[in-house]
């Protein structure tokens, strides 16, 4: 009896945006745009120097205007449309990226598990605000109007709990196909998603797309290519024989 693939879960990491000109985290000797990751991506780093951290994310946010989705983002959005049109099953795209290239490419069922550059969160009233421009530690929250110091980038930093984990887990437990694209697989919980899909009892087929594959033996198909060509190859391999 042949197994008809139905539910598809895709996990993306920094590598999918590399060809759009956004640096990955770990390909530059442990520095992220010249900073130690812990200085700009941890609650402790923010408490130590909020001006530096806001400035860092202001630059990243401004960079979004200078970059565009690449062929991989566009191919995933097209795959989602085709999946839905053919009623092949559930589709969920989970990204660890905080850029907005997936939504600009047209992806719809999308989880930003590590937050979004274009949002700020008020630590006093918990409001999440769309924020296209810069912010400083003095910027007051427009929702609760408390004086400055309450707004922070809406980014999940080291030691914090990622967003929408229930949605991710539910999709992974129902996945027939899982594909990890452009992620080093070093940061949990995302690093454990392939294992969860593997053990979900549905004979889930696991793909990895990475020019430098991570070398785990979890994946059935390893496409050792950049995301731009790798996603096209992945889509080809999904075609029914
Ligand atoms: N196409 C596909 N993959 C690529 C490409 C490309 N063109 N270029 C690089 N890569 C791969 C690298 O080989 C590497 O395995 O992308 C991966 C990037 O890994 P990381 O920099 O570790 O990024 P990521 O896995 O997304 O990091 C996870 O760590 O710092 C935190 O919260 C941050 O979301 C981030 C998380």
PDB file of C-alpha atoms and ligand atoms in Angstrom:
ATOM      1  CA  UNK A   1       0.000   0.000   0.000  1.00  0.00           C
ATOM      2  CA  UNK A   2       1.426   3.374  -0.884  1.00  0.00           C
ATOM      3  CA  UNK A   3       1.502   6.129   1.667  1.00  0.00           C
ATOM      4  CA  UNK A   4      -0.104   9.355   0.448  1.00  0.00           C
ATOM      5  CA  UNK A   5       1.622  12.383   1.958  1.00  0.00           C
ATOM      6  CA  UNK A   6      -0.803  14.805   3.513  1.00  0.00           C
ATOM      7  CA  UNK A   7       0.381  17.087   6.253  1.00  0.00           C
ATOM      8  CA  UNK A   8       3.460  19.167   5.583  1.00  0.00           C
ATOM      9  CA  UNK A   9       5.517  21.067   8.150  1.00  0.00           C
ATOM     10  CA  UNK A  10       8.423  23.255   7.117  1.00  0.00           C
ATOM     11  CA  UNK A  11      10.963  24.766   9.484  1.00  0.00           C
ATOM     12  CA  UNK A  12      13.164  27.579   8.252  1.00  0.00           C
ATOM     13  CA  UNK A  13      16.224  29.215   9.755  1.00  0.00           C
ATOM     14  CA  UNK A  14      18.589  32.025   8.906  1.00  0.00           C
ATOM     15  CA  UNK A  15      19.975  30.172   5.870  1.00  0.00           C
ATOM     16  CA  UNK A  16      16.811  30.736   3.850  1.00  0.00           C
ATOM     17  CA  UNK A  17      17.303  34.493   4.041  1.00  0.00           C
ATOM     18  CA  UNK A  18      21.060  34.378   3.373  1.00  0.00           C
ATOM     19  CA  UNK A  19      20.578  34.749  -0.385  1.00  0.00           C
ATOM     20  CA  UNK A  20      18.447  37.835   0.268  1.00  0.00           C
ATOM     21  CA  UNK A  21      21.466  39.420   1.960  1.00  0.00           C
ATOM     22  CA  UNK A  22      20.617  38.874   5.636  1.00  0.00           C
ATOM     23  CA  UNK A  23      23.500  37.380   7.620  1.00  0.00           C
ATOM     24  CA  UNK A  24      23.056  34.055   9.345  1.00  0.00           C
ATOM     25  CA  UNK A  25      23.920  33.807  13.039  1.00  0.00           C
ATOM     26  CA  UNK A  26      26.673  31.237  13.154  1.00  0.00           C
ATOM     27  CA  UNK A  27      28.454  31.528   9.819  1.00  0.00           C
ATOM     28  CA  UNK A  28      30.571  34.532  10.890  1.00  0.00           C
ATOM     29  CA  UNK A  29      32.721  33.218  13.708  1.00  0.00           C
ATOM     30  CA  UNK A  30      30.135  33.519  16.464  1.00  0.00           C
ATOM     31  CA  UNK A  31      29.461  37.191  15.845  1.00  0.00           C
ATOM     32  CA  UNK A  32      26.151  38.560  14.630  1.00  0.00           C
ATOM     33  CA  UNK A  33      26.766  41.756  12.675  1.00  0.00           C
ATOM     34  CA  UNK A  34      29.807  42.385  14.897  1.00  0.00           C
ATOM     35  CA  UNK A  35      28.159  41.605  18.243  1.00  0.00           C
ATOM     36  CA  UNK A  36      28.323  38.630  20.531  1.00  0.00           C
ATOM     37  CA  UNK A  37      24.903  37.012  20.244  1.00  0.00           C
ATOM     38  CA  UNK A  38      24.381  37.057  24.030  1.00  0.00           C
ATOM     39  CA  UNK A  39      24.887  40.845  24.146  1.00  0.00           C
ATOM     40  CA  UNK A  40      22.047  41.541  21.748  1.00  0.00           C
ATOM     41  CA  UNK A  41      19.843  38.474  22.140  1.00  0.00           C
ATOM     42  CA  UNK A  42      19.366  37.886  25.844  1.00  0.00           C
ATOM     43  CA  UNK A  43      17.315  39.527  28.594  1.00  0.00           C
ATOM     44  CA  UNK A  44      20.555  40.108  30.477  1.00  0.00           C
ATOM     45  CA  UNK A  45      22.129  41.906  27.515  1.00  0.00           C
ATOM     46  CA  UNK A  46      19.045  44.127  27.214  1.00  0.00           C
ATOM     47  CA  UNK A  47      19.073  44.924  30.950  1.00  0.00           C
ATOM     48  CA  UNK A  48      22.777  45.802  30.717  1.00  0.00           C
ATOM     49  CA  UNK A  49      22.553  48.080  27.689  1.00  0.00           C
ATOM     50  CA  UNK A  50      19.040  48.723  26.347  1.00  0.00           C
ATOM     51  CA  UNK A  51      20.215  51.541  24.067  1.00  0.00           C
ATOM     52  CA  UNK A  52      22.672  49.223  22.304  1.00  0.00           C
ATOM     53  CA  UNK A  53      20.060  46.489  21.922  1.00  0.00           C
ATOM     54  CA  UNK A  54      17.402  48.865  20.564  1.00  0.00           C
ATOM     55  CA  UNK A  55      19.970  50.337  18.181  1.00  0.00           C
ATOM     56  CA  UNK A  56      20.959  46.861  17.013  1.00  0.00           C
ATOM     57  CA  UNK A  57      17.345  45.895  16.226  1.00  0.00           C
ATOM     58  CA  UNK A  58      16.630  49.329  14.717  1.00  0.00           C
ATOM     59  CA  UNK A  59      19.363  48.588  12.174  1.00  0.00           C
ATOM     60  CA  UNK A  60      18.052  45.094  11.487  1.00  0.00           C
ATOM     61  CA  UNK A  61      14.514  46.500  11.089  1.00  0.00           C
ATOM     62  CA  UNK A  62      15.721  49.227   8.726  1.00  0.00           C
ATOM     63  CA  UNK A  63      17.570  46.594   6.687  1.00  0.00           C
ATOM     64  CA  UNK A  64      14.245  44.952   5.836  1.00  0.00           C
ATOM     65  CA  UNK A  65      13.520  47.821   3.443  1.00  0.00           C
ATOM     66  CA  UNK A  66      16.678  46.942   1.486  1.00  0.00           C
ATOM     67  CA  UNK A  67      16.086  43.212   1.073  1.00  0.00           C
ATOM     68  CA  UNK A  68      13.526  41.145  -0.795  1.00  0.00           C
ATOM     69  CA  UNK A  69      12.253  37.574  -0.678  1.00  0.00           C
ATOM     70  CA  UNK A  70      14.398  35.216  -2.735  1.00  0.00           C
ATOM     71  CA  UNK A  71      13.441  32.237  -4.892  1.00  0.00           C
ATOM     72  CA  UNK A  72      13.203  29.972  -1.820  1.00  0.00           C
ATOM     73  CA  UNK A  73      10.688  32.180   0.013  1.00  0.00           C
ATOM     74  CA  UNK A  74       8.652  32.517  -3.185  1.00  0.00           C
ATOM     75  CA  UNK A  75       8.732  28.776  -3.894  1.00  0.00           C
ATOM     76  CA  UNK A  76       7.466  27.978  -0.381  1.00  0.00           C
ATOM     77  CA  UNK A  77       4.571  30.417  -0.786  1.00  0.00           C
ATOM     78  CA  UNK A  78       3.728  28.848  -4.154  1.00  0.00           C
ATOM     79  CA  UNK A  79       3.934  25.380  -2.608  1.00  0.00           C
ATOM     80  CA  UNK A  80       1.497  26.412   0.121  1.00  0.00           C
ATOM     81  CA  UNK A  81      -0.978  27.721  -2.479  1.00  0.00           C
ATOM     82  CA  UNK A  82      -0.665  24.527  -4.514  1.00  0.00           C
ATOM     83  CA  UNK A  83      -1.004  22.364  -1.396  1.00  0.00           C
ATOM     84  CA  UNK A  84      -4.199  24.121  -0.437  1.00  0.00           C
ATOM     85  CA  UNK A  85      -5.640  24.117  -3.973  1.00  0.00           C
ATOM     86  CA  UNK A  86      -5.036  20.375  -4.288  1.00  0.00           C
ATOM     87  CA  UNK A  87      -6.416  19.764  -0.765  1.00  0.00           C
ATOM     88  CA  UNK A  88      -3.362  17.676  -0.013  1.00  0.00           C
ATOM     89  CA  UNK A  89      -3.565  18.298   3.735  1.00  0.00           C
ATOM     90  CA  UNK A  90      -2.418  20.718   6.408  1.00  0.00           C
ATOM     91  CA  UNK A  91       0.455  23.070   5.661  1.00  0.00           C
ATOM     92  CA  UNK A  92       2.422  24.904   8.338  1.00  0.00           C
ATOM     93  CA  UNK A  93       5.520  27.009   7.889  1.00  0.00           C
ATOM     94  CA  UNK A  94       7.453  27.575  11.111  1.00  0.00           C
ATOM     95  CA  UNK A  95      10.260  30.100  10.944  1.00  0.00           C
ATOM     96  CA  UNK A  96      12.947  30.933  13.458  1.00  0.00           C
ATOM     97  CA  UNK A  97      13.618  34.078  11.465  1.00  0.00           C
ATOM     98  CA  UNK A  98      12.516  37.479  12.671  1.00  0.00           C
ATOM     99  CA  UNK A  99      12.562  39.055   9.202  1.00  0.00           C
ATOM    100  CA  UNK A 100       9.333  39.408   7.228  1.00  0.00           C
ATOM    101  CA  UNK A 101      10.422  37.774   3.983  1.00  0.00           C
ATOM    102  CA  UNK A 102       8.065  34.796   4.207  1.00  0.00           C
ATOM    103  CA  UNK A 103       4.974  36.975   4.527  1.00  0.00           C
ATOM    104  CA  UNK A 104       6.209  39.319   1.813  1.00  0.00           C
ATOM    105  CA  UNK A 105       6.601  36.267  -0.438  1.00  0.00           C
ATOM    106  CA  UNK A 106       2.957  35.371   0.234  1.00  0.00           C
ATOM    107  CA  UNK A 107       3.147  32.645   2.887  1.00  0.00           C
ATOM    108  CA  UNK A 108      -0.020  32.509   4.952  1.00  0.00           C
ATOM    109  CA  UNK A 109       0.012  29.766   7.549  1.00  0.00           C
ATOM    110  CA  UNK A 110       3.156  30.974   9.273  1.00  0.00           C
ATOM    111  CA  UNK A 111       4.470  30.842  12.830  1.00  0.00           C
ATOM    112  CA  UNK A 112       7.228  33.269  13.843  1.00  0.00           C
ATOM    113  CA  UNK A 113       8.432  31.217  16.785  1.00  0.00           C
ATOM    114  CA  UNK A 114      11.247  33.660  17.642  1.00  0.00           C
ATOM    115  CA  UNK A 115       9.196  36.840  17.232  1.00  0.00           C
ATOM    116  CA  UNK A 116       9.265  39.571  14.612  1.00  0.00           C
ATOM    117  CA  UNK A 117      11.578  42.491  13.931  1.00  0.00           C
ATOM    118  CA  UNK A 118       8.667  44.715  12.957  1.00  0.00           C
ATOM    119  CA  UNK A 119       7.060  44.420  16.378  1.00  0.00           C
ATOM    120  CA  UNK A 120       7.756  45.750  19.862  1.00  0.00           C
ATOM    121  CA  UNK A 121       6.294  44.476  23.106  1.00  0.00           C
ATOM    122  CA  UNK A 122       5.473  46.512  26.189  1.00  0.00           C
ATOM    123  CA  UNK A 123       6.821  44.817  29.308  1.00  0.00           C
ATOM    124  CA  UNK A 124       4.334  46.810  31.431  1.00  0.00           C
ATOM    125  CA  UNK A 125       1.029  46.180  29.646  1.00  0.00           C
ATOM    126  CA  UNK A 126       2.085  43.234  27.377  1.00  0.00           C
ATOM    127  CA  UNK A 127       0.710  44.907  24.247  1.00  0.00           C
ATOM    128  CA  UNK A 128       2.424  43.828  21.040  1.00  0.00           C
ATOM    129  CA  UNK A 129       2.772  46.764  18.673  1.00  0.00           C
ATOM    130  CA  UNK A 130       3.469  46.922  14.941  1.00  0.00           C
ATOM    131  CA  UNK A 131       6.608  49.040  14.794  1.00  0.00           C
ATOM    132  CA  UNK A 132       8.118  49.784  11.408  1.00  0.00           C
ATOM    133  CA  UNK A 133      10.551  52.479  12.602  1.00  0.00           C
ATOM    134  CA  UNK A 134      13.231  52.927  15.265  1.00  0.00           C
ATOM    135  CA  UNK A 135      12.807  52.866  19.049  1.00  0.00           C
ATOM    136  CA  UNK A 136      14.932  53.925  22.014  1.00  0.00           C
ATOM    137  CA  UNK A 137      14.775  53.151  25.735  1.00  0.00           C
ATOM    138  CA  UNK A 138      12.986  56.509  26.120  1.00  0.00           C
ATOM    139  CA  UNK A 139      10.169  55.703  23.677  1.00  0.00           C
ATOM    140  CA  UNK A 140       6.903  55.540  25.671  1.00  0.00           C
ATOM    141  CA  UNK A 141       4.416  52.758  25.047  1.00  0.00           C
ATOM    142  CA  UNK A 142       1.530  54.199  22.984  1.00  0.00           C
ATOM    143  CA  UNK A 143      -0.877  51.708  24.560  1.00  0.00           C
ATOM    144  CA  UNK A 144      -0.318  52.271  28.304  1.00  0.00           C
ATOM    145  CA  UNK A 145       1.551  55.601  27.992  1.00  0.00           C
ATOM    146  CA  UNK A 146       3.867  54.744  30.844  1.00  0.00           C
ATOM    147  CA  UNK A 147       7.122  56.615  30.563  1.00  0.00           C
ATOM    148  CA  UNK A 148       9.995  55.079  28.605  1.00  0.00           C
ATOM    149  CA  UNK A 149      11.840  51.880  29.336  1.00  0.00           C
ATOM    150  CA  UNK A 150       8.899  49.529  28.940  1.00  0.00           C
ATOM    151  CA  UNK A 151       9.221  48.750  25.228  1.00  0.00           C
ATOM    152  CA  UNK A 152      11.478  45.980  23.965  1.00  0.00           C
ATOM    153  CA  UNK A 153      11.952  44.257  20.617  1.00  0.00           C
ATOM    154  CA  UNK A 154       9.381  41.470  20.242  1.00  0.00           C
ATOM    155  CA  UNK A 155      12.146  38.940  19.777  1.00  0.00           C
ATOM    156  CA  UNK A 156      12.420  35.667  21.685  1.00  0.00           C
ATOM    157  CA  UNK A 157      15.856  35.848  23.266  1.00  0.00           C
ATOM    158  CA  UNK A 158      17.990  33.092  24.737  1.00  0.00           C
ATOM    159  CA  UNK A 159      16.317  31.658  27.818  1.00  0.00           C
ATOM    160  CA  UNK A 160      12.819  32.782  26.727  1.00  0.00           C
ATOM    161  CA  UNK A 161       9.935  30.623  25.589  1.00  0.00           C
ATOM    162  CA  UNK A 162       9.238  30.650  21.838  1.00  0.00           C
ATOM    163  CA  UNK A 163       5.822  31.626  20.503  1.00  0.00           C
ATOM    164  CA  UNK A 164       3.021  29.253  19.474  1.00  0.00           C
ATOM    165  CA  UNK A 165       4.698  26.052  20.605  1.00  0.00           C
ATOM    166  CA  UNK A 166       1.341  24.281  20.905  1.00  0.00           C
ATOM    167  CA  UNK A 167       0.539  24.979  17.259  1.00  0.00           C
ATOM    168  CA  UNK A 168       3.994  23.717  16.252  1.00  0.00           C
ATOM    169  CA  UNK A 169       3.770  20.566  18.336  1.00  0.00           C
ATOM    170  CA  UNK A 170       0.301  19.710  17.084  1.00  0.00           C
ATOM    171  CA  UNK A 171       1.453  20.085  13.471  1.00  0.00           C
ATOM    172  CA  UNK A 172       4.609  18.025  14.063  1.00  0.00           C
ATOM    173  CA  UNK A 173       2.611  15.204  15.619  1.00  0.00           C
ATOM    174  CA  UNK A 174       0.369  15.129  12.534  1.00  0.00           C
ATOM    175  CA  UNK A 175       3.137  15.632   9.965  1.00  0.00           C
ATOM    176  CA  UNK A 176       3.655  13.239   7.056  1.00  0.00           C
ATOM    177  CA  UNK A 177       6.464  15.353   5.631  1.00  0.00           C
ATOM    178  CA  UNK A 178       8.889  17.577   7.521  1.00  0.00           C
ATOM    179  CA  UNK A 179      11.522  19.772   5.944  1.00  0.00           C
ATOM    180  CA  UNK A 180      14.231  21.776   7.737  1.00  0.00           C
ATOM    181  CA  UNK A 181      15.679  24.544   5.585  1.00  0.00           C
ATOM    182  CA  UNK A 182      18.755  26.642   6.368  1.00  0.00           C
ATOM    183  CA  UNK A 183      19.043  25.949  10.062  1.00  0.00           C
ATOM    184  CA  UNK A 184      22.078  24.744  11.981  1.00  0.00           C
ATOM    185  CA  UNK A 185      19.875  22.710  14.316  1.00  0.00           C
ATOM    186  CA  UNK A 186      21.695  23.990  17.378  1.00  0.00           C
ATOM    187  CA  UNK A 187      18.953  25.935  19.140  1.00  0.00           C
ATOM    188  CA  UNK A 188      16.127  24.169  20.960  1.00  0.00           C
ATOM    189  CA  UNK A 189      13.215  23.675  20.836  1.00  0.00           C
ATOM    190  CA  UNK A 190      13.390  23.998  17.016  1.00  0.00           C
ATOM    191  CA  UNK A 191      16.411  21.684  16.974  1.00  0.00           C
ATOM    192  CA  UNK A 192      14.158  18.914  18.329  1.00  0.00           C
ATOM    193  CA  UNK A 193      11.392  19.271  15.746  1.00  0.00           C
ATOM    194  CA  UNK A 194      12.825  16.685  13.319  1.00  0.00           C
ATOM    195  CA  UNK A 195      13.003  14.097  16.108  1.00  0.00           C
ATOM    196  CA  UNK A 196       9.404  14.844  17.141  1.00  0.00           C
ATOM    197  CA  UNK A 197       8.208  14.397  13.560  1.00  0.00           C
ATOM    198  CA  UNK A 198      10.250  11.199  13.195  1.00  0.00           C
ATOM    199  CA  UNK A 199       8.631   9.691  16.263  1.00  0.00           C
ATOM    200  CA  UNK A 200       5.035  10.719  15.507  1.00  0.00           C
ATOM    201  CA  UNK A 201       4.025   7.258  14.309  1.00  0.00           C
ATOM    202  CA  UNK A 202       3.064   8.414  10.807  1.00  0.00           C
ATOM    203  CA  UNK A 203       6.196   7.297   8.935  1.00  0.00           C
ATOM    204  CA  UNK A 204       6.980  10.968   8.416  1.00  0.00           C
ATOM    205  CA  UNK A 205       9.504  11.605   5.623  1.00  0.00           C
ATOM    206  CA  UNK A 206      12.199  14.038   6.713  1.00  0.00           C
ATOM    207  CA  UNK A 207      14.045  16.426   4.396  1.00  0.00           C
ATOM    208  CA  UNK A 208      16.940  18.759   5.039  1.00  0.00           C
ATOM    209  CA  UNK A 209      18.009  21.588   2.737  1.00  0.00           C
ATOM    210  CA  UNK A 210      21.379  23.095   3.601  1.00  0.00           C
ATOM    211  CA  UNK A 211      24.554  23.632   1.547  1.00  0.00           C
ATOM    212  CA  UNK A 212      26.400  22.361   4.635  1.00  0.00           C
ATOM    213  CA  UNK A 213      24.138  19.584   5.925  1.00  0.00           C
ATOM    214  CA  UNK A 214      24.037  19.256   9.684  1.00  0.00           C
ATOM    215  CA  UNK A 215      25.198  15.650   9.566  1.00  0.00           C
ATOM    216  CA  UNK A 216      22.534  14.098  11.762  1.00  0.00           C
ATOM    217  CA  UNK A 217      21.182  10.777  10.527  1.00  0.00           C
ATOM    218  CA  UNK A 218      17.554  11.814  11.055  1.00  0.00           C
ATOM    219  CA  UNK A 219      16.830  12.938   7.528  1.00  0.00           C
ATOM    220  CA  UNK A 220      15.641  10.634   4.727  1.00  0.00           C
ATOM    221  CA  UNK A 221      16.478  13.183   2.022  1.00  0.00           C
ATOM    222  CA  UNK A 222      19.388  15.609   2.323  1.00  0.00           C
ATOM    223  CA  UNK A 223      19.454  18.270  -0.370  1.00  0.00           C
ATOM    224  CA  UNK A 224      22.930  19.786  -0.044  1.00  0.00           C
ATOM    225  CA  UNK A 225      22.170  22.995  -1.909  1.00  0.00           C
ATOM    226  CA  UNK A 226      21.447  26.636  -1.141  1.00  0.00           C
ATOM    227  CA  UNK A 227      17.792  27.237  -0.372  1.00  0.00           C
ATOM    228  CA  UNK A 228      17.102  28.955  -3.717  1.00  0.00           C
ATOM    229  CA  UNK A 229      17.707  25.774  -5.706  1.00  0.00           C
ATOM    230  CA  UNK A 230      17.163  23.353  -2.830  1.00  0.00           C
ATOM    231  CA  UNK A 231      13.503  24.267  -2.323  1.00  0.00           C
ATOM    232  CA  UNK A 232      12.835  23.780  -6.037  1.00  0.00           C
ATOM    233  CA  UNK A 233      14.381  20.308  -5.786  1.00  0.00           C
ATOM    234  CA  UNK A 234      12.310  19.572  -2.663  1.00  0.00           C
ATOM    235  CA  UNK A 235       9.119  20.545  -4.509  1.00  0.00           C
ATOM    236  CA  UNK A 236      10.125  18.219  -7.375  1.00  0.00           C
ATOM    237  CA  UNK A 237      10.626  15.326  -4.939  1.00  0.00           C
ATOM    238  CA  UNK A 238       7.142  15.912  -3.494  1.00  0.00           C
ATOM    239  CA  UNK A 239       5.476  15.301  -6.833  1.00  0.00           C
ATOM    240  CA  UNK A 240       3.555  12.016  -6.841  1.00  0.00           C
ATOM    241  CA  UNK A 241       5.487   9.373  -8.838  1.00  0.00           C
TER     242      UNK A 241
HETATM  243  N1  LIG B   1      20.620  28.134   1.961  1.00  0.00           N
HETATM  244  C1  LIG B   1      20.317  27.269   2.952  1.00  0.00           C
HETATM  245  N2  LIG B   1      21.023  27.198   4.093  1.00  0.00           N
HETATM  246  C2  LIG B   1      22.065  28.038   4.231  1.00  0.00           C
HETATM  247  C3  LIG B   1      22.426  28.977   3.243  1.00  0.00           C
HETATM  248  C4  LIG B   1      21.666  28.995   2.051  1.00  0.00           C
HETATM  249  N3  LIG B   1      21.923  29.839   1.049  1.00  0.00           N
HETATM  250  N4  LIG B   1      23.503  29.680   3.704  1.00  0.00           N
HETATM  251  C5  LIG B   1      23.793  29.200   4.933  1.00  0.00           C
HETATM  252  N5  LIG B   1      22.934  28.211   5.246  1.00  0.00           N
HETATM  253  C6  LIG B   1      22.845  27.417   6.473  1.00  0.00           C
HETATM  254  C7  LIG B   1      24.157  27.252   7.224  1.00  0.00           C
HETATM  255  O1  LIG B   1      24.917  26.147   6.696  1.00  0.00           O
HETATM  256  C8  LIG B   1      23.673  26.993   8.651  1.00  0.00           C
HETATM  257  O2  LIG B   1      23.479  25.604   8.860  1.00  0.00           O
HETATM  258  O3  LIG B   1      22.014  28.106   7.371  1.00  0.00           O
HETATM  259  C9  LIG B   1      22.305  27.694   8.687  1.00  0.00           C
HETATM  260  C10 LIG B   1      22.269  28.927   9.557  1.00  0.00           C
HETATM  261  O4  LIG B   1      22.450  28.548  10.891  1.00  0.00           O
HETATM  262  P1  LIG B   1      22.359  29.608  12.077  1.00  0.00           P
HETATM  263  O5  LIG B   1      23.148  30.814  11.720  1.00  0.00           O
HETATM  264  O6  LIG B   1      22.702  28.889  13.325  1.00  0.00           O
HETATM  265  O7  LIG B   1      20.815  30.047  12.080  1.00  0.00           O
HETATM  266  P2  LIG B   1      19.564  29.344  12.731  1.00  0.00           P
HETATM  267  O8  LIG B   1      19.683  27.857  12.699  1.00  0.00           O
HETATM  268  O9  LIG B   1      18.359  29.950  12.110  1.00  0.00           O
HETATM  269  O10 LIG B   1      19.662  29.839  14.246  1.00  0.00           O
HETATM  270  C11 LIG B   1      18.643  29.457  15.143  1.00  0.00           C
HETATM  271  O11 LIG B   1      19.555  30.811  16.903  1.00  0.00           O
HETATM  272  O12 LIG B   1      20.602  32.807  17.411  1.00  0.00           O
HETATM  273  C12 LIG B   1      19.423  32.102  17.480  1.00  0.00           C
HETATM  274  O13 LIG B   1      17.226  32.909  17.643  1.00  0.00           O
HETATM  275  C13 LIG B   1      18.313  32.816  16.751  1.00  0.00           C
HETATM  276  O14 LIG B   1      16.618  31.958  15.282  1.00  0.00           O
HETATM  277  C14 LIG B   1      17.992  31.884  15.602  1.00  0.00           C
HETATM  278  C15 LIG B   1      18.387  30.533  16.154  1.00  0.00           C
END
